[in-house]
Coordinates of C-alpha atoms and ligand atoms in Angstrom, one line a residue:
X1 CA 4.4 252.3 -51.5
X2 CA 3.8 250.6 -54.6
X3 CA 4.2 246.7 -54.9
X4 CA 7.8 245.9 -56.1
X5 CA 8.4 248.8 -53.5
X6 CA 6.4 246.5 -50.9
X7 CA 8.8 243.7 -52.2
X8 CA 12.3 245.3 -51.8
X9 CA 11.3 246.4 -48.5
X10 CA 10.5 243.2 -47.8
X11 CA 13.6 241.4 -48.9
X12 CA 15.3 244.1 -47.3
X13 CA 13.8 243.5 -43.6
X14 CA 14.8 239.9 -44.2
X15 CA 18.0 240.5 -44.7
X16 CA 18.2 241.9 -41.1
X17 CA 16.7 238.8 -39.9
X18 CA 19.4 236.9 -37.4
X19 CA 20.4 233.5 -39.6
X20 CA 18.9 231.1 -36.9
X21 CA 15.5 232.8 -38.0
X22 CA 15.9 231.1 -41.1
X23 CA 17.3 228.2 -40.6
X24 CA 13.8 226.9 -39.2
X25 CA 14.0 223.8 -41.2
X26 CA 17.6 222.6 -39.9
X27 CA 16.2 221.8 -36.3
X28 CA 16.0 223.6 -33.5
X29 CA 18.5 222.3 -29.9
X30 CA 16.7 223.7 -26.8
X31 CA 19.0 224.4 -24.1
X32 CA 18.0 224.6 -20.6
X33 CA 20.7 226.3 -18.0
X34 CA 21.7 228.6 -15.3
X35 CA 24.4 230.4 -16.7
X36 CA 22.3 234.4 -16.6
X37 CA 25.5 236.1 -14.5
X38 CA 26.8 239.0 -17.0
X39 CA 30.1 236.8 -17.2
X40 CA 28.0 233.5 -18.0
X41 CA 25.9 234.9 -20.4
X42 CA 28.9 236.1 -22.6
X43 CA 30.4 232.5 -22.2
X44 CA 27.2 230.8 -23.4
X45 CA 26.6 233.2 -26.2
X46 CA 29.9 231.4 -27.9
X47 CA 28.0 228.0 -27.6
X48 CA 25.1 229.4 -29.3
X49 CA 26.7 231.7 -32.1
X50 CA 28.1 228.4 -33.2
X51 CA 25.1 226.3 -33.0
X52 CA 23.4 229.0 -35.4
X53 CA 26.9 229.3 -37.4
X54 CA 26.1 225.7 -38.3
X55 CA 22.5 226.5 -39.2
X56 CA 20.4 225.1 -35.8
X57 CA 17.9 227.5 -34.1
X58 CA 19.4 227.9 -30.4
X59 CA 15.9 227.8 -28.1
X60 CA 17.1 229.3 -24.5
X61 CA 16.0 228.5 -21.5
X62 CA 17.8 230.2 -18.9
X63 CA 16.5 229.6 -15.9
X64 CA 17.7 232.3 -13.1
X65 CA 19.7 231.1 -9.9
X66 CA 23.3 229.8 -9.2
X67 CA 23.9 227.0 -8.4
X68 CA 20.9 225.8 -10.7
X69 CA 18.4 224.4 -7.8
X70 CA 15.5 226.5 -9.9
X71 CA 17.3 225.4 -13.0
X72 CA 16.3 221.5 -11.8
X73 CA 13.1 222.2 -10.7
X74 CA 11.6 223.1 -14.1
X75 CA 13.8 220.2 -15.7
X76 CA 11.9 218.3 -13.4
X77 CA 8.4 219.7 -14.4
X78 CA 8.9 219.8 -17.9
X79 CA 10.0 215.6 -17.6
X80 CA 7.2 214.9 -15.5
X81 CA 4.8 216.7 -18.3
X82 CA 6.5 214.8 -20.8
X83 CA 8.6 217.4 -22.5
X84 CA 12.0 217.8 -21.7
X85 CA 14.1 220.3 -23.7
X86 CA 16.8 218.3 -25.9
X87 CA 19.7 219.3 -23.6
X88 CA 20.1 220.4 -20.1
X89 CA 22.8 221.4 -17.6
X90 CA 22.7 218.5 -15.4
X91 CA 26.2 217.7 -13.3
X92 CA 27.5 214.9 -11.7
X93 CA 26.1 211.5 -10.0
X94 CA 22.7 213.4 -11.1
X95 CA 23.4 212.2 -14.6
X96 CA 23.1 208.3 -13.4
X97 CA 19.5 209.1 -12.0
X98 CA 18.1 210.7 -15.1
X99 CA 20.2 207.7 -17.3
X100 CA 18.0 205.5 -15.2
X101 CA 14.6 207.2 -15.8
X102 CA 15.3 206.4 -19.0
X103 CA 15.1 209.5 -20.8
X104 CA 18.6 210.5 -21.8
X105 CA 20.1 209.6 -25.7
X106 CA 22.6 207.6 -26.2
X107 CA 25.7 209.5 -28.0
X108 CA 27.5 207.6 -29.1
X109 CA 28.0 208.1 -32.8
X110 CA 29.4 211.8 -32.3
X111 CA 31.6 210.5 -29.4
X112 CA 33.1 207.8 -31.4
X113 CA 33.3 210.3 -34.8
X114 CA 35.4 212.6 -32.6
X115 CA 37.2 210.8 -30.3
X116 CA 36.3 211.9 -27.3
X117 CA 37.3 208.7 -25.0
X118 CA 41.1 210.3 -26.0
X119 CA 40.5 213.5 -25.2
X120 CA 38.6 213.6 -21.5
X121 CA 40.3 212.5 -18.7
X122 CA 39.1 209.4 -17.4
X123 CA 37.5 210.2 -14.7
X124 CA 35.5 213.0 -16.5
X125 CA 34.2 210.7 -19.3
X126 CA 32.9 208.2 -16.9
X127 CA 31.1 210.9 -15.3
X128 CA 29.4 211.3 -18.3
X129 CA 28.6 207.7 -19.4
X130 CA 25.4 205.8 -18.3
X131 CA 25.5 202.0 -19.0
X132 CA 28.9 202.3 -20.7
X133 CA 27.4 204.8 -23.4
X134 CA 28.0 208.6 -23.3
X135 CA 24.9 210.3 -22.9
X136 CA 26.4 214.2 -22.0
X137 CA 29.2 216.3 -23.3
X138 CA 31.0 218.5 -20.3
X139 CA 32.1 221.9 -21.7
X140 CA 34.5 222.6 -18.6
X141 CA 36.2 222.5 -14.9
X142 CA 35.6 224.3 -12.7
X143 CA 37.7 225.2 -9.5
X144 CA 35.2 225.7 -5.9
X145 CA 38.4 226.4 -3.5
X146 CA 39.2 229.5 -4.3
X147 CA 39.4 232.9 -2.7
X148 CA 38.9 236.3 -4.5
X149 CA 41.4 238.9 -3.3
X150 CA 40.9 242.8 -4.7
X151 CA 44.7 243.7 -3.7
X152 CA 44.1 247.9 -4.0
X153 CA 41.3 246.8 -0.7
X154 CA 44.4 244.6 1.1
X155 CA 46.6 247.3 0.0
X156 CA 44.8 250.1 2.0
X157 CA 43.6 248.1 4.7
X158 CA 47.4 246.6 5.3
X159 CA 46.2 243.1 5.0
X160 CA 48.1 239.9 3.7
X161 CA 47.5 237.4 1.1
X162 CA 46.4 234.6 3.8
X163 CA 47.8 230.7 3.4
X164 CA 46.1 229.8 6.6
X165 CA 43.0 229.5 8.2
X166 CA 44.4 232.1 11.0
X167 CA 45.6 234.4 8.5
X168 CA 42.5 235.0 6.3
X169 CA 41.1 235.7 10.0
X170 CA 43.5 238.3 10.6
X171 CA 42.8 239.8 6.9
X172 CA 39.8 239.9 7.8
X173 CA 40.1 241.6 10.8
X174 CA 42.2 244.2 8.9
X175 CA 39.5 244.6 6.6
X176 CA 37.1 245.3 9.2
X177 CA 39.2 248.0 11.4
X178 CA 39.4 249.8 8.0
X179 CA 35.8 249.9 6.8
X180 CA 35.7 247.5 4.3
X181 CA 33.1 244.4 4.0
X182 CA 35.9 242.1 4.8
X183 CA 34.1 238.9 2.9
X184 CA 31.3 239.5 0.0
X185 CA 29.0 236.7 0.3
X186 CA 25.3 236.0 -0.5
X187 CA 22.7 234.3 1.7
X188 CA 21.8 231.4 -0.3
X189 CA 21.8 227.7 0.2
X190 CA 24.4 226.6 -2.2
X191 CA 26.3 230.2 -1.5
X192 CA 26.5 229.2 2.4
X193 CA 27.4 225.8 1.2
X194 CA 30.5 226.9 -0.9
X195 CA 32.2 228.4 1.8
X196 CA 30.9 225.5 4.2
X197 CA 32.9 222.7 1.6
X198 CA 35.8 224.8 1.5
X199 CA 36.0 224.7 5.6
X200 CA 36.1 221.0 5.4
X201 CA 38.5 220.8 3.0
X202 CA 40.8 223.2 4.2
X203 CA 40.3 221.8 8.0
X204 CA 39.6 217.4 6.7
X205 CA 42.3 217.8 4.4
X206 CA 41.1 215.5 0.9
X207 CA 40.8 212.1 2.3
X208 CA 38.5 213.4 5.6
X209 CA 36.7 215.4 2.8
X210 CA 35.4 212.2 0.9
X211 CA 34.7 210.2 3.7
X212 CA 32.5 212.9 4.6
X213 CA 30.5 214.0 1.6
X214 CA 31.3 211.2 -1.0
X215 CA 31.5 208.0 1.4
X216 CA 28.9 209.7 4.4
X217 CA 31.2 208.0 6.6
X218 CA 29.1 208.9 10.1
X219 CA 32.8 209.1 12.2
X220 CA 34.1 211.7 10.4
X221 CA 30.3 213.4 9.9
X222 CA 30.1 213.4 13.7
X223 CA 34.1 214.1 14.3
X224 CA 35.4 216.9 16.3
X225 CA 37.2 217.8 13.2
X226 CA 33.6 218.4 11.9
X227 CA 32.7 220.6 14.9
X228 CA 35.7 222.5 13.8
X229 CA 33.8 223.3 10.0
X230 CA 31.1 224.8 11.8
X231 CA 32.8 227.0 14.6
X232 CA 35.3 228.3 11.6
X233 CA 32.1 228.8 9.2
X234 CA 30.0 230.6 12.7
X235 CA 33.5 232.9 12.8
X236 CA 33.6 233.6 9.0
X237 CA 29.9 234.5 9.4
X238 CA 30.6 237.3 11.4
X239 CA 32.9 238.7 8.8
X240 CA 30.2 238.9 6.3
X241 CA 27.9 241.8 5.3
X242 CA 24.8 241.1 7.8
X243 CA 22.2 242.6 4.5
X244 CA 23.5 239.2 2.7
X245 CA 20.0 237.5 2.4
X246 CA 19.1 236.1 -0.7
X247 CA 22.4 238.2 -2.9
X248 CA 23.0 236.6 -5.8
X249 CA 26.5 235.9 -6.0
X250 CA 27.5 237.8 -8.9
X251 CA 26.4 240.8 -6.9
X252 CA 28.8 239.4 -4.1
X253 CA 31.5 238.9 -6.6
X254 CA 30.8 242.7 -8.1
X255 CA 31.2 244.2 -4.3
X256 CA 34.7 243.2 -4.0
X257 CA 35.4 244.2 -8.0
X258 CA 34.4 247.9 -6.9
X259 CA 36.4 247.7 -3.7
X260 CA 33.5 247.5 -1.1
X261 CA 34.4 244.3 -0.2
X262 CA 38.0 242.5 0.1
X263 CA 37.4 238.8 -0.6
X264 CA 34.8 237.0 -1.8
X265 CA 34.5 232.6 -1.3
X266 CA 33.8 231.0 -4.7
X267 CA 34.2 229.1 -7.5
X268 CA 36.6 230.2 -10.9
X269 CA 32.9 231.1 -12.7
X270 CA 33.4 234.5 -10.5
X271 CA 36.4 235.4 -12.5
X272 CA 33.7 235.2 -15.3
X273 CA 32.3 238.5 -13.4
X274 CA 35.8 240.6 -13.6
X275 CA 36.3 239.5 -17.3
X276 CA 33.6 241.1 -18.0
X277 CA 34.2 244.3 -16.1
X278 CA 37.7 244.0 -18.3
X279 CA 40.3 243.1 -15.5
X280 CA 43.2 241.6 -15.4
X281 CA 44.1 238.2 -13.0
X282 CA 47.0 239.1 -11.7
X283 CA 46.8 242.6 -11.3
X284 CA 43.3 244.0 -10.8
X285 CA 42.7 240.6 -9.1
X286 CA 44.3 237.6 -7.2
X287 CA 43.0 234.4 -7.5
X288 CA 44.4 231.9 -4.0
X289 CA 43.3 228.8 -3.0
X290 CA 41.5 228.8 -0.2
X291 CA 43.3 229.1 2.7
X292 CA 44.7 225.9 4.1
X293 CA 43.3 224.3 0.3
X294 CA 46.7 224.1 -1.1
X295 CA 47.6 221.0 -3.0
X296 CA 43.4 219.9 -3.1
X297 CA 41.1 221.1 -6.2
X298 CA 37.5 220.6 -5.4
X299 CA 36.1 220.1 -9.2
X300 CA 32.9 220.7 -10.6
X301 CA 32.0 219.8 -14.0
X302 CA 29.9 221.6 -15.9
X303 CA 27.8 219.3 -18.6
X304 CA 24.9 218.9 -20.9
X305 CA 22.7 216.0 -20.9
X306 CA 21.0 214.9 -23.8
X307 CA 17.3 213.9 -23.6
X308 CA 15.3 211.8 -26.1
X309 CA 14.0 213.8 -28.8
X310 CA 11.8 212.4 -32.0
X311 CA 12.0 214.9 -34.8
X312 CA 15.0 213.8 -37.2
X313 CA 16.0 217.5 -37.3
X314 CA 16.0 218.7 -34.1
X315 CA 18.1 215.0 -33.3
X316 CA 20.5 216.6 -36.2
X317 CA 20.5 220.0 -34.1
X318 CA 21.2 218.1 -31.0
X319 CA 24.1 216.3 -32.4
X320 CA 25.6 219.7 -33.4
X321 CA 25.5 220.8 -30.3
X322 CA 27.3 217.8 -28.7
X323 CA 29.7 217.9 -31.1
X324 CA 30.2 221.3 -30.7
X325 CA 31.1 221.7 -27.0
X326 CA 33.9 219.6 -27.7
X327 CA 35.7 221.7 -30.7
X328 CA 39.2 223.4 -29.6
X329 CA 37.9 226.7 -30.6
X330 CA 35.0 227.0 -28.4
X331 CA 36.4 225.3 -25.4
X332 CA 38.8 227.9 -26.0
X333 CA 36.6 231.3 -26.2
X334 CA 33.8 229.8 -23.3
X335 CA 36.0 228.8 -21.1
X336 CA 38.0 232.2 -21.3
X337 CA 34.5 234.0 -20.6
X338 CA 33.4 231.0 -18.2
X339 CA 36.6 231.2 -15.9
X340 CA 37.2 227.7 -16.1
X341 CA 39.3 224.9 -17.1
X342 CA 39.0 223.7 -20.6
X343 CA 38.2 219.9 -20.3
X344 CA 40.2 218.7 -23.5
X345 CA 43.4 217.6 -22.2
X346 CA 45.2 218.8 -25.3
X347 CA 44.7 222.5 -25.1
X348 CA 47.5 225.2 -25.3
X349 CA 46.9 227.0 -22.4
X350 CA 48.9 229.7 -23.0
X351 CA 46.0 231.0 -24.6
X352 CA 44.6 231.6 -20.6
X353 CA 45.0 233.9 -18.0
X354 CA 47.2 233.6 -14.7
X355 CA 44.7 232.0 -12.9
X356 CA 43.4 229.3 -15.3
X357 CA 46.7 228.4 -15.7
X358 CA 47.3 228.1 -12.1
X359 CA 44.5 225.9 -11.5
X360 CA 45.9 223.7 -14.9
X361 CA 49.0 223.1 -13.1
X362 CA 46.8 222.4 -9.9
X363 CA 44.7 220.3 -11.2
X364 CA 47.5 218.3 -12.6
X365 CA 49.0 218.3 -9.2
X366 CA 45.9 217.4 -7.1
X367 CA 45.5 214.4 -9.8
X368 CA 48.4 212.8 -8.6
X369 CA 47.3 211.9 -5.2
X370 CA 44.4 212.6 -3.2
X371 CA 43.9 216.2 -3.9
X372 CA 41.4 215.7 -6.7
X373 CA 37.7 215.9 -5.0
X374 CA 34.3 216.4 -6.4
X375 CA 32.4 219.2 -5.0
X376 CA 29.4 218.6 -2.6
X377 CA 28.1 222.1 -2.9
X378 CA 27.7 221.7 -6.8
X379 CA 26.4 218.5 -7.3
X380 CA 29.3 216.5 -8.0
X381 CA 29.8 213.9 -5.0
X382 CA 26.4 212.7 -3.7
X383 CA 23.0 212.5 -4.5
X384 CA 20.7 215.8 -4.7
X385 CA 18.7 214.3 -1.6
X386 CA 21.7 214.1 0.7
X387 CA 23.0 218.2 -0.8
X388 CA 19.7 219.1 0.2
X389 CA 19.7 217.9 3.4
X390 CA 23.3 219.8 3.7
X391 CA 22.0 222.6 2.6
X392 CA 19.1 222.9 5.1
X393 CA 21.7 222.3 8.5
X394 CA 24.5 224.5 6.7
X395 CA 22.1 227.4 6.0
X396 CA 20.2 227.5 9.3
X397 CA 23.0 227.4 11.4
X398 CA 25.0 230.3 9.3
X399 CA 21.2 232.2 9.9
X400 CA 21.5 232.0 13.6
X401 CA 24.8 233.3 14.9
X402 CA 23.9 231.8 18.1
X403 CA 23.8 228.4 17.1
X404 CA 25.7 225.1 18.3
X405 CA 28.4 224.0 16.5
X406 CA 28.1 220.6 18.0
X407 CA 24.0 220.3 17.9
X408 CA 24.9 221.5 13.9
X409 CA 26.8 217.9 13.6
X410 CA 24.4 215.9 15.1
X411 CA 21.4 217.5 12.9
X412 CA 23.8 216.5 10.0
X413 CA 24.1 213.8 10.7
X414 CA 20.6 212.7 11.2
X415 CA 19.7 215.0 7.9
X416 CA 21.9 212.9 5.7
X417 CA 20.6 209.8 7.5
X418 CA 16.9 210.2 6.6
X419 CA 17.8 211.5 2.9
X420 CA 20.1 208.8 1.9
Ligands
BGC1 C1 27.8 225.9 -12.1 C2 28.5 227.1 -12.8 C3 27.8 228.3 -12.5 C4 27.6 228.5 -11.0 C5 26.9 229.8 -10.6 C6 27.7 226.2 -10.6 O1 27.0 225.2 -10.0 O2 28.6 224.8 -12.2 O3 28.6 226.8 -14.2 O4 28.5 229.4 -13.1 O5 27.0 227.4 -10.4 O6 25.6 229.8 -11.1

């Protein structure tokens, strides 16, 4: 190959290079988050293709696991070591204890430049405010209470859509006499926890809810209502596929899309997983609240925090980002991958499918009274000491089918004690 041969190939291979590989100059926004599901990965590919669209290098750091507990631990290292990426998906009262360590930026400027005190709710942009200055963007909302349904499984197994606690037993058993796994559920921590929060919703109703995981009001932690949560969660239990250990839940979620399983306990980010396998809410799928749930909406808000940086580009790259998360379009494409709620209040949601529209007008509907509840199991109502110390009691007792649903309360409530 001669020289100007050399060249043109050369210019040639560059050409192929993606643009954020020469965009080096612009600044570079390193993202840290737990969105690795097929369905999440598609949903945070929009946030990045628009980042580099506006001429930022996109630096991912995905870091394996829902519910993001490994996600926090290398946030955590890579603070301590002094170098935290320039956003990260941190959720909830969380965001107060890293505003108080000091590290967070202050965003101010790009809230003010586009107006986002107007377009969050309330609620939502306090959330995301430390010492009266925003210092996260949220990108959506998500739904916990919900229940999965693969109707062609219900169909052969004669089961009905349940409303109650006593129906989705007798679905259950249905799904059982005929074969089927009748609940899809993975052995993890925040997994067992899902299901747990949705038992005290469905059985506390809102208000016994908060008192329990917002307020740690010790009556209603030690209640017989409370031993209720764990004989209903003991009963589910024995509905689930004993080989659960450790199963992500995106594998849970793809049981029931293949029909091995008929229901499946989680929050709106599994409808990210039957987007992705291209059905339909509504038809391929049914989306209920949990049983007994009706009229509540547990939320959990999915948001980036912003961490001090010091190069003038990279700040420039952060900005983007922030500013970004915000725009109608994206809020529009993510959250149709993500399976939840856009957060802007002004969005046409026609744009969505059956279910996100049924949680919009739900949401709405919960907003009006109690109904509106922050989620325990992701992050959103108490500290990460006192979800930890949930965890632990939640997950052993689902381990050992022999347990004591009345021994469980007590070790909560001695768990939350000595964490608070
Ligand atoms: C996050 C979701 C995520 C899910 C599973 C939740 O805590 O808020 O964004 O999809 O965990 O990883």
């Amino acid at each position: 190959m001669n020289a100007i041969n050399r060249l043109a190939a050369v210019v040639a291979l560059a050409s192929l290079l993606p643009l954020n590989a020469m965009a080096a100059d612009n600044g570079t926004v390193e993202v840290l988050h737990w969105w690795t599901s097929g369905g999440e990965a598609k949903a945070v590919e929009t946030l990045k293709a628009q980042v580099e669209k506006d001429g930022f290098i996109w630096k991912d750091n995905a870091v394996a696991g829902g519910g993001g507990a490994a996600a926090m631990t290398v946030l955590k290292t890579r603070a301590i070591s002094g170098n935290p990426p320039a956003a990260a998906q941190i959720k909830g009262p969380d965001i107060q204890e890293w505003g108080a360590l000091g590290l967070l930026t202050e965003l101010d400027d790009v809230a003010k430049a586009n107006n986002w005190d107007a377009l969050l709710p309330q609620k939502v942009a306090q959330i995301m405010k430390y010492d009266g200055h925003f210092v996260a963007v949220p990108v959506n909302i998500h739904r916990v209470n919900w229940l999965w349904i693969n109707p062609e499984v219900f169909a052969k197994a004669g089961a009905k859509v349940p409303t109650t606690l006593d129906e989705l037993f007798a679905a259950a058993d249905k799904l059982k006499a005929a074969g089927f796994i009748p609940l899809a559920h993975g052995g993890q921590p925040w997994q067992d926890s899902t299901v747990f929060e949705d038992i005290a919703l469905s059985i506390l109703g809102p208000k016994g809810y908060r008192a329990a995981f917002v307020e740690l009001d010790q009556d209603t932690l030690t209640g017989t209502q409370m031993v209720e949560v764990f004989k209903t969660l003991q009963r589910l239990g024995t509905y689930m596929d004993p080989n659960r250990a450790g199963r992500d839940w995106n594998i849970a979620a793809a049981e029931v899309i293949n029909g091995k399983a008929g229901m499946q306990i989680m929050g709106d980010w599994a409808k990210s997983e039957w987007t992705a396998a291209g059905k339909v809410a509504g038809k391929d799928y049914q989306c209920v609240a949990f049983p007994g749930t009706q009229g509540s909406f547990a939320y959990n808000i999915d948001s980036l925090a912003m961490f001090k940086l010091k190069n003038e580009n990279d700040i420039n790259a952060q900005n983007d980002l922030a500013k970004v998360a915000l725009e109608p379009q994206f809020q529009t494409v993510f959250n149709q991958n993500k399976g939840s709620l856009p957060v802007r209040q002004d969005m046409d949601m026609s744009q969505f499918d059956a279910c996100t529209q049924k949680s919009a007008v739900d949401f709405k509907e919960a907003e009006k009274g109690d109904g509106l509840q922050p989620s325990m199991a992701h992050n959103m109502a108490t500290t990460l000491a006192v979800q930890g110390a949930i965890f632990d009691v939640v997950t052993n007792f689902l381990n050992d089918p022999k347990a004591d649903p009345a021994t469980a309360v007590k070790q909560l409530d001695s768990a939350i004690k000595s964490a608070k």
